[in-house]
Coordinates of C-alpha atoms in Angstrom, one line a residue:
Chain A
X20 CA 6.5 1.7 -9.9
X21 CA 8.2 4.0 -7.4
X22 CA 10.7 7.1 -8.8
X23 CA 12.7 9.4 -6.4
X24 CA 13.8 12.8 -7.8
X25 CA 17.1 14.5 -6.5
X26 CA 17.8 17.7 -8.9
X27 CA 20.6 19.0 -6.6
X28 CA 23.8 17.3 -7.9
X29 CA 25.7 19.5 -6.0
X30 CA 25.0 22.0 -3.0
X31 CA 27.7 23.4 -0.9
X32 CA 27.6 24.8 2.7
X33 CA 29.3 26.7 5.3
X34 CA 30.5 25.2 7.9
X35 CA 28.0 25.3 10.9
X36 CA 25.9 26.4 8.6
X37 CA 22.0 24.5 8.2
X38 CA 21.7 22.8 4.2
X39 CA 18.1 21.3 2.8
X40 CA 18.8 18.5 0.2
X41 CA 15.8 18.3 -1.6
X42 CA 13.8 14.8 -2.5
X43 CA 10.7 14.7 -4.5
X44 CA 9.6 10.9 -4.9
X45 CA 6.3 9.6 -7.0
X46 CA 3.9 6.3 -6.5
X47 CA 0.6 5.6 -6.2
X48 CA 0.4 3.2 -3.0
X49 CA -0.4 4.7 0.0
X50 CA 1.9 2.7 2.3
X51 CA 5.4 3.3 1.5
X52 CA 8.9 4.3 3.9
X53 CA 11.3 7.5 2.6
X54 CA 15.0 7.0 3.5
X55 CA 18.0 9.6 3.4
X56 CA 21.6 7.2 3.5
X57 CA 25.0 9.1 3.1
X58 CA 28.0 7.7 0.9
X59 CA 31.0 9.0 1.8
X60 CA 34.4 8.4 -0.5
X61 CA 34.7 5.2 1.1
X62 CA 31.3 4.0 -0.4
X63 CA 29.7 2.5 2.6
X64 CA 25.9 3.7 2.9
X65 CA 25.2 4.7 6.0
X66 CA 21.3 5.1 7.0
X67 CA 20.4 8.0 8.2
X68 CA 16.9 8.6 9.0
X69 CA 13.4 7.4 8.0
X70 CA 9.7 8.5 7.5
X71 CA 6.6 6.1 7.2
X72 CA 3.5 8.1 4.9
X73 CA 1.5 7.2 7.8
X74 CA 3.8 9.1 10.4
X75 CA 2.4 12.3 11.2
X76 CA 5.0 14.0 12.8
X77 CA 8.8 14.5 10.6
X78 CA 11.0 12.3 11.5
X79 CA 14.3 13.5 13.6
X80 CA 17.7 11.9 14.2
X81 CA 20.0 14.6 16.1
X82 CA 21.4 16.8 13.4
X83 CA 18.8 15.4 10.9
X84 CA 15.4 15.8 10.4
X85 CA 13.5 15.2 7.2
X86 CA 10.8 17.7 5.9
X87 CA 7.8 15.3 4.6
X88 CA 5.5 17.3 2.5
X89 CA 2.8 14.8 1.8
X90 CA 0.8 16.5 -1.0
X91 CA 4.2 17.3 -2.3
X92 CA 5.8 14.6 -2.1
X93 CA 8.6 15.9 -1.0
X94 CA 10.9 14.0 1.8
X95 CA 13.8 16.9 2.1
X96 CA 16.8 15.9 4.6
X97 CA 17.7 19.3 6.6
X98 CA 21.3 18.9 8.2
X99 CA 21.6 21.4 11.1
X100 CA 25.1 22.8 11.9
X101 CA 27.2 21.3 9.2
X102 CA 30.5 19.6 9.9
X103 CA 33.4 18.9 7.5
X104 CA 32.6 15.1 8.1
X105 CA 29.0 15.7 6.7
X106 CA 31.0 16.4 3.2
X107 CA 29.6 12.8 1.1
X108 CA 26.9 11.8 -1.4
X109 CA 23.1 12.1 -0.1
X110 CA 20.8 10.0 -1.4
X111 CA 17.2 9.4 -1.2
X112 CA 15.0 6.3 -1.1
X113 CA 11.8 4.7 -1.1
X114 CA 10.0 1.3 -0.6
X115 CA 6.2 1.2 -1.1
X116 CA 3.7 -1.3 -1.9
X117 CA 3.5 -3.1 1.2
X118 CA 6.9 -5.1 0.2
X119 CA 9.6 -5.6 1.8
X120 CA 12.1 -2.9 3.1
X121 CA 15.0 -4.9 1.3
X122 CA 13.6 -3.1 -2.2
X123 CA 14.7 0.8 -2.5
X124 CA 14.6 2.5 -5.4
X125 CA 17.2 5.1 -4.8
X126 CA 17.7 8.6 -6.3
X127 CA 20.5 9.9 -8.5
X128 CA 22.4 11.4 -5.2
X129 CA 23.1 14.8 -4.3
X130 CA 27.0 15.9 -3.5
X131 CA 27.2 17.9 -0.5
X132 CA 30.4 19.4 0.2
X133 CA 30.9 21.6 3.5
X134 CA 33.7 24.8 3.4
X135 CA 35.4 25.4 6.9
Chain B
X5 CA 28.6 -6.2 16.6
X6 CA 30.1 -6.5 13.4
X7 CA 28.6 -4.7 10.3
X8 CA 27.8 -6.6 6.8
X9 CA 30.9 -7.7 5.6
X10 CA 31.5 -8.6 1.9
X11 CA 34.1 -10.1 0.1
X12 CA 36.5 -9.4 -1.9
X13 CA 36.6 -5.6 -1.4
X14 CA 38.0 -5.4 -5.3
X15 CA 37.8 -7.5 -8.4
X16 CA 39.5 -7.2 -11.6
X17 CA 38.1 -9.7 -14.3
X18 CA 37.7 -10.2 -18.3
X19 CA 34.9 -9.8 -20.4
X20 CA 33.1 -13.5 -20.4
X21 CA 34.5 -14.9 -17.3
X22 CA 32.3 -15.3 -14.1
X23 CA 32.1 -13.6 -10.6
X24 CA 30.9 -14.7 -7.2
X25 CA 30.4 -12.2 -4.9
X26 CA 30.2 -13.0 -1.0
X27 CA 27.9 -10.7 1.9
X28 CA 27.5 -12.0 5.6
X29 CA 24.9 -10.1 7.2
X30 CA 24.6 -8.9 10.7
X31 CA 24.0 -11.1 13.2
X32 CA 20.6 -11.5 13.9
X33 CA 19.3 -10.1 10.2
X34 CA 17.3 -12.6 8.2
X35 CA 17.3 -10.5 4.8
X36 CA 19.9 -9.9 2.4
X37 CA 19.7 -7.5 -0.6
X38 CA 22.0 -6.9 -3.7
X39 CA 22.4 -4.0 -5.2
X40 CA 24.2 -2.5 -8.4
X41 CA 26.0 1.1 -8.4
X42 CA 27.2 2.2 -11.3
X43 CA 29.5 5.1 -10.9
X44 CA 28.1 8.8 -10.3
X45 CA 24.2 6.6 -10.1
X46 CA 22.3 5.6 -7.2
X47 CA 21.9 1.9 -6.6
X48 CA 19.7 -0.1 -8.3
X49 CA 18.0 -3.2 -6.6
X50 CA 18.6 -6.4 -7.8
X51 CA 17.4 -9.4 -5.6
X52 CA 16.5 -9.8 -1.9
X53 CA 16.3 -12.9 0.1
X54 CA 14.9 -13.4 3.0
X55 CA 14.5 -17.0 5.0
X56 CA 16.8 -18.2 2.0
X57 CA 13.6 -17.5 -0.4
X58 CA 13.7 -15.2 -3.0
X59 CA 11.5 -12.1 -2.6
X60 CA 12.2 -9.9 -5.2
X61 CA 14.2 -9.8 -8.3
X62 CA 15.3 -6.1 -10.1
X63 CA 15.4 -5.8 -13.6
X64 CA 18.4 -7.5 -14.6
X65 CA 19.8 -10.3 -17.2
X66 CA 19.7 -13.8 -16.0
X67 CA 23.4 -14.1 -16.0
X68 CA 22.9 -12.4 -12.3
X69 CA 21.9 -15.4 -9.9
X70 CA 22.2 -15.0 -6.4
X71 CA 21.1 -17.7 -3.2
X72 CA 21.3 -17.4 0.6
X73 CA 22.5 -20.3 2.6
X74 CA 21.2 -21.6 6.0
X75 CA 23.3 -19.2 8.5
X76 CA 22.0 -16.3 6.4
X77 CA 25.0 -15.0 4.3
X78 CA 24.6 -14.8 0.4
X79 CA 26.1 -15.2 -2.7
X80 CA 25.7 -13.0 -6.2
X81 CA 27.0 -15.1 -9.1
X82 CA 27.5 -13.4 -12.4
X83 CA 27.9 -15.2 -16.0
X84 CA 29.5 -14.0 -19.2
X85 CA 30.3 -11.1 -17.5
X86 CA 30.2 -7.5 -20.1
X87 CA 32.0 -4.2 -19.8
X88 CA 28.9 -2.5 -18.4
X89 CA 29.0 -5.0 -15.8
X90 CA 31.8 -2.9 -13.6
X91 CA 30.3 -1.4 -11.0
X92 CA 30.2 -1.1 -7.0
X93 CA 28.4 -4.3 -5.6
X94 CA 26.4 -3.7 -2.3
X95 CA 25.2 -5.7 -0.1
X96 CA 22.7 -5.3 2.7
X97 CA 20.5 -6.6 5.4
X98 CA 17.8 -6.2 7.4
X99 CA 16.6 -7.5 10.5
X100 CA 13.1 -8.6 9.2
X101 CA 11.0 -7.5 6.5
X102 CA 9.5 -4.8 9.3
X103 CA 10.3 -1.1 9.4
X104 CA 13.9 -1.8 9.7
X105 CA 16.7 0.1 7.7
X106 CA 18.6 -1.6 5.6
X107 CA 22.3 -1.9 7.0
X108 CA 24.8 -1.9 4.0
X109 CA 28.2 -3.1 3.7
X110 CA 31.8 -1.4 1.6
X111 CA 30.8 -2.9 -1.3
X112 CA 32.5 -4.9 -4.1
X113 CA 34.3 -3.0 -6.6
X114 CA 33.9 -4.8 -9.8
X115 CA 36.5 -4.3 -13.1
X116 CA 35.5 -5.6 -16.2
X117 CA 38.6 -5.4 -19.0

């Protein structure tokens, strides 16, 4: 069984400022994908960046980049220069076992909410 | 390219009736997942079909069914429907069962009275 751990339920940021939403995820395969999607008000999740356990560099998508911290496991999204848009639920997920993508176990979410 | 689409956006129904819930995945995108949110939760998985076969089932009741029909889209069915059953309803798909990100859609907002 796969768990994902987010024990920020809220963080808040300056505008332009950088944020690190912390993810700490557990299972014992040794294939597995991490994912970071956002959920604004609206409720739409929108993907935003991924990390296969086998990829050895972190994974970066413009403004995002994800910290994976193998013997940690620990998957953090960093958002560099914040914008008011960015304000929305965070959560991460996970898929191991060599199954299919379509099966995430998510995490509880994390509010982020950016100040101008 | 349009995005998953599901329908109806909301739902207001009574305790015992049934739901069916409708997704139409992007075009080109073979798998379709379900999943439930319950509000201030993440969503939990509860099937995925892919090729119209069922590959994976969450932990939930049987009164959730769900199939996927030859062009792709899908259908989550659920019986006897309880309170605890209001929730947000996503749907999403992928193109294969590859390293591809699941693409979700608005959701379904489900009311139980």
């Amino acid at each position: 069984a796969q768990k994902i751990t987010q024990t920020q339920p809220g963080m808040f940021v300056q505008e332009k400022e950088a944020v690190t939403l912390d993810c700490t995820y557990d299972t014992s395969d040794q294939s597995y994908g991490l994912f970071w999607y956002k959920q604004p008000s609206s409720g739409e999740m929108i993907f935003l960046i991924y990390q296969g356990s086998y990829d050895e560099q972190n994974a970066t998508e413009g403004r995002y980049s994800l910290n994976f911290q193998k013997a940690r496991k620990s998957a953090n999204l960093v958002i560099s220069a914040s914008q008011l848009g960015d304000s929305a639920m965070y959560f991460c997920a996970m898929n191991a076992g060599g199954t299919s993508y379509g099966k995430l176990t998510f995490g509880q979410g994390t509010i982020l909410t950016v100040h101008p | 390219d349009a995005g998953v689409t599901q329908s109806p956006t909301h739902l207001i129904k009574t305790r015992g009736q049934h739901v069916t819930l409708r997704c139409s995945p992007i075009s080109g995108h073979k798998s379709v997942s379900w999943y439930q949110q319950v509000l201030g939760q993440g969503p939990q998985f509860i099937f995925q079909y892919y090729e119209k076969e069922e590959r994976g089932r969450g932990n939930f009741p049987d009164r959730f069914s769900a199939r996927q029909f030859p062009n792709y889209s899908s259908e989550l069915n659920v019986n006897a429907l309880l309170l605890g059953d209001s929730a947000l309803y996503l749907c999403a798909s992928s193109h294969s069962q590859g390293r591809s990100p699941l693409h979700f859609g608005n959701g379904t907002r489900l009311t139980v009275t």
